[in-house]
PDB file of C-alpha atoms in Angstrom:
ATOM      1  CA  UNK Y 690      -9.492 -16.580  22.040  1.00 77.00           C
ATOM      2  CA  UNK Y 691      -9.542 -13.730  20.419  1.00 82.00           C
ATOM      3  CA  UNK Y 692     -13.245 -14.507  18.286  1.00 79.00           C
ATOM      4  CA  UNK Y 693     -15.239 -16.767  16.499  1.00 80.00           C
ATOM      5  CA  UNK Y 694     -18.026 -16.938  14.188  1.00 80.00           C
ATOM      6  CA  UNK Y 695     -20.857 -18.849  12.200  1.00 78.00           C
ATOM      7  CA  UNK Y 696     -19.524 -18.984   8.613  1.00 74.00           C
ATOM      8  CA  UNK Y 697     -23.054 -18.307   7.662  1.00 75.00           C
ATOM      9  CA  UNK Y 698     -23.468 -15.169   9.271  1.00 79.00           C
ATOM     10  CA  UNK Y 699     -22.835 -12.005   7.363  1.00 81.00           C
ATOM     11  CA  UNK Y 700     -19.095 -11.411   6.806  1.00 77.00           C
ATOM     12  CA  UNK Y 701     -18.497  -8.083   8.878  1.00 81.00           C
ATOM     13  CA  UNK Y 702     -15.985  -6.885  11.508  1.00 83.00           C
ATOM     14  CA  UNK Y 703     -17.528  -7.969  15.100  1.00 83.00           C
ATOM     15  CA  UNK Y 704     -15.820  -6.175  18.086  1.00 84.00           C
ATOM     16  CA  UNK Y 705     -14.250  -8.528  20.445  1.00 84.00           C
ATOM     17  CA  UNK Y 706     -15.904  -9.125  23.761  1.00 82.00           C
ATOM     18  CA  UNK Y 707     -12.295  -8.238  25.865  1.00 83.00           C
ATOM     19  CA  UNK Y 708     -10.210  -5.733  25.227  1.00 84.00           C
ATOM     20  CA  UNK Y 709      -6.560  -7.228  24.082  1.00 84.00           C
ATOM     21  CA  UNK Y 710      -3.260  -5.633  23.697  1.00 86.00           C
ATOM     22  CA  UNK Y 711      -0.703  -7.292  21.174  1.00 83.00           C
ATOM     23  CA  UNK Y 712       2.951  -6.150  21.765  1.00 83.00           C
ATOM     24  CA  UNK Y 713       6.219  -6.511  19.883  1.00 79.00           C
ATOM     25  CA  UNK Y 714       7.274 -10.368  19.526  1.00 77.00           C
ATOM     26  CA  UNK Y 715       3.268 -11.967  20.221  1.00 79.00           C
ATOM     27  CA  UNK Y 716       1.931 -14.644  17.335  1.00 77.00           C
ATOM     28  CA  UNK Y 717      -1.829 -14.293  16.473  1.00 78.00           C
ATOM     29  CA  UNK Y 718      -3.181 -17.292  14.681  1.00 75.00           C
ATOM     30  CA  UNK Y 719      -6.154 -18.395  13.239  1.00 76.00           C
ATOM     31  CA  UNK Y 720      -7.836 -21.994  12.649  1.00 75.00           C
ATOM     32  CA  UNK Y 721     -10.687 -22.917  10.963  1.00 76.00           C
ATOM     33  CA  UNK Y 722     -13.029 -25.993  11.729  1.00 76.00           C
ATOM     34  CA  UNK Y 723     -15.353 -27.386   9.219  1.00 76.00           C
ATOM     35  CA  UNK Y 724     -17.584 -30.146   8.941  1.00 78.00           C
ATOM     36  CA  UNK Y 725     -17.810 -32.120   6.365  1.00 81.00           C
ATOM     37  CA  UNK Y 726     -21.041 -34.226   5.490  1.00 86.00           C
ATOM     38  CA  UNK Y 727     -20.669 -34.747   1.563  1.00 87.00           C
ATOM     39  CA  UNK Y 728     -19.639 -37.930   0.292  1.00 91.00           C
ATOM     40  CA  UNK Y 729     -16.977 -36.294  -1.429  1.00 88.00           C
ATOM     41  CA  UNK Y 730     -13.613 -34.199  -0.606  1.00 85.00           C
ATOM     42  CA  UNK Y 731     -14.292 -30.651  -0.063  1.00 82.00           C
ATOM     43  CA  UNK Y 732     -11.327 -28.245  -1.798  1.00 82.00           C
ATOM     44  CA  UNK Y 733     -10.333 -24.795  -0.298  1.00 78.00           C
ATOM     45  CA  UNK Y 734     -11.557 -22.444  -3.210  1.00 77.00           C
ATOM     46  CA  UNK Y 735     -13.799 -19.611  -3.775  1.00 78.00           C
ATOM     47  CA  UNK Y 736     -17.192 -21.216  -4.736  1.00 80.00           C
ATOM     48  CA  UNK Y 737     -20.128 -21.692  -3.017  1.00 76.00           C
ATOM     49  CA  UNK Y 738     -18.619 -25.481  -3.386  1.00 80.00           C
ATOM     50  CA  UNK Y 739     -15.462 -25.218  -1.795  1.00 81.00           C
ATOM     51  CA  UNK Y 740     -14.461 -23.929   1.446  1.00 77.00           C
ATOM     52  CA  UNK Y 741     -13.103 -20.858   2.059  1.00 71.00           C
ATOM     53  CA  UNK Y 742     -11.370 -19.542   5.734  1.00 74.00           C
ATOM     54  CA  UNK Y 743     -10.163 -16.046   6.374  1.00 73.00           C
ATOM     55  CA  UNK Y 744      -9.605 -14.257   9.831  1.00 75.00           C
ATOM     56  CA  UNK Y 745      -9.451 -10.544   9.192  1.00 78.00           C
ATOM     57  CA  UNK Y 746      -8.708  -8.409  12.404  1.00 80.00           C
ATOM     58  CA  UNK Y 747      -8.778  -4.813  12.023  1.00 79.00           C
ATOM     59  CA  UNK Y 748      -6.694  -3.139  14.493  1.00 77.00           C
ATOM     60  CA  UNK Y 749      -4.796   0.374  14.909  1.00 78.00           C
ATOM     61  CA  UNK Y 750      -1.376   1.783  17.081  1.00 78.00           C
ATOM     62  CA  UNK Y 751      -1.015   4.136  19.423  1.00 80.00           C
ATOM     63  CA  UNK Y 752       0.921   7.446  18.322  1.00 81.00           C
ATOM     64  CA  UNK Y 753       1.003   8.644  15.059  1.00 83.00           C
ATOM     65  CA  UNK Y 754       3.811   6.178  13.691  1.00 79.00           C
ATOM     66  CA  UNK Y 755       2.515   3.497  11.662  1.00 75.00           C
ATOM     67  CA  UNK Y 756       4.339  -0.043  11.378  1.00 73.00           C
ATOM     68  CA  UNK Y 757       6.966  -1.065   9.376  1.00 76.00           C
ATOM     69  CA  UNK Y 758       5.573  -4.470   8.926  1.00 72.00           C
ATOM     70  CA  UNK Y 759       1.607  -3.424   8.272  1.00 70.00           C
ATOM     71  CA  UNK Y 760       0.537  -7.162   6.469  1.00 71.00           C
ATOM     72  CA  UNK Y 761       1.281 -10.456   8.211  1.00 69.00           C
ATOM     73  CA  UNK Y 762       0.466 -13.843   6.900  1.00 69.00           C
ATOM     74  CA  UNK Y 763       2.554 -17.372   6.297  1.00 68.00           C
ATOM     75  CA  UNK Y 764       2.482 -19.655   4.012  1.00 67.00           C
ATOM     76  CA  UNK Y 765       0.242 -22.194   6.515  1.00 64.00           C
ATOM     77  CA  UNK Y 766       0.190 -25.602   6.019  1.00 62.00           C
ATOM     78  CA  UNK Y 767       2.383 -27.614   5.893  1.00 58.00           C
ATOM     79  CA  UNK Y 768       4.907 -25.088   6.217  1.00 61.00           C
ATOM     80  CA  UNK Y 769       3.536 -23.284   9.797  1.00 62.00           C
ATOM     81  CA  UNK Y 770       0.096 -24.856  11.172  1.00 61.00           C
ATOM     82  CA  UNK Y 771      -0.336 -25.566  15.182  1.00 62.00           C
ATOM     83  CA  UNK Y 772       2.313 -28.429  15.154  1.00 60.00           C
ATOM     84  CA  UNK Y 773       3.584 -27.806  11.541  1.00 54.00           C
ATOM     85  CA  UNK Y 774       6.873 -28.893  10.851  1.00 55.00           C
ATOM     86  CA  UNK Y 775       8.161 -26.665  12.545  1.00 55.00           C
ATOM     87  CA  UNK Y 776       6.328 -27.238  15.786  1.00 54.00           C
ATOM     88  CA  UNK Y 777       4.264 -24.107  14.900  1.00 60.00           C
ATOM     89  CA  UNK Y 778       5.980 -22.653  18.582  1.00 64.00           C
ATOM     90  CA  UNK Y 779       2.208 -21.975  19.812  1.00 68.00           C
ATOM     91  CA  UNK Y 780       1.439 -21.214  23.234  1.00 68.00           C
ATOM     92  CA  UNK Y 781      -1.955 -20.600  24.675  1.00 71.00           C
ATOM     93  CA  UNK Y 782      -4.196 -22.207  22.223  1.00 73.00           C
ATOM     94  CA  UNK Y 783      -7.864 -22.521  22.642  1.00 73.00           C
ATOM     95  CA  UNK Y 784      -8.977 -26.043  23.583  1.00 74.00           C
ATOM     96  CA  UNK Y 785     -11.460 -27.797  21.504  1.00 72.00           C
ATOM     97  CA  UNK Y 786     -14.956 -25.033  22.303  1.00 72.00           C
ATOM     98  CA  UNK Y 787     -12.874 -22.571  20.505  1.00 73.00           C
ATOM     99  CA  UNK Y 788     -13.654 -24.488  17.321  1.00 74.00           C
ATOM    100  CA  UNK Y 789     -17.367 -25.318  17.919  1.00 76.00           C
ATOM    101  CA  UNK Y 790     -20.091 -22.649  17.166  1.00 71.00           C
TER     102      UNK Y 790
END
């Protein structure tokens, strides 16, 4: 588990409690948990009505080379999700604490 957060807490970078080393070949992923209480569907959007989930990590290299690849992101669901069509290929994923605050 690489972090989690309130929603409702200011949107900043927060330094991760352990330090982690990602090497050539490792899959980072991110899920979002939300509770819903509204009699009503809740929509991913941008409003202060809809829900909205981003993971940002800042990170850096070592050396003075910079990556090729400096973006990543997919398409998620249905596409690639943590069984996805696809089977996601996930290892290691947090059990059910990692998406309770």
């Amino acid at each position: 588990l690489i972090g989690k957060k309130n929603p409702q807490l200011p949107q900043m970078f927060y330094p991760i409690e352990n330090k982690m080393t990602l090497t050539q070949g490792d899959t980072v992923a991110a899920r979002c948990t939300m509770v819903n209480n509204r009699d009503r569907i809740t929509y991913i959007g941008t409003t202060n009505e809809d829900e909205m989930c981003n993971f940002y990590i800042m990170y850096w290299v070592q050396g003075k080379k910079p990556m090729q690849q400096n973006t990543c992101f997919t398409r998620g669901p249905p596409t690639w999700s943590w069984g996805g069509w696809f089977g996601g290929g996930l290892k290691n994923i947090p059990d059910q604490e990692a998406s309770t605050l």
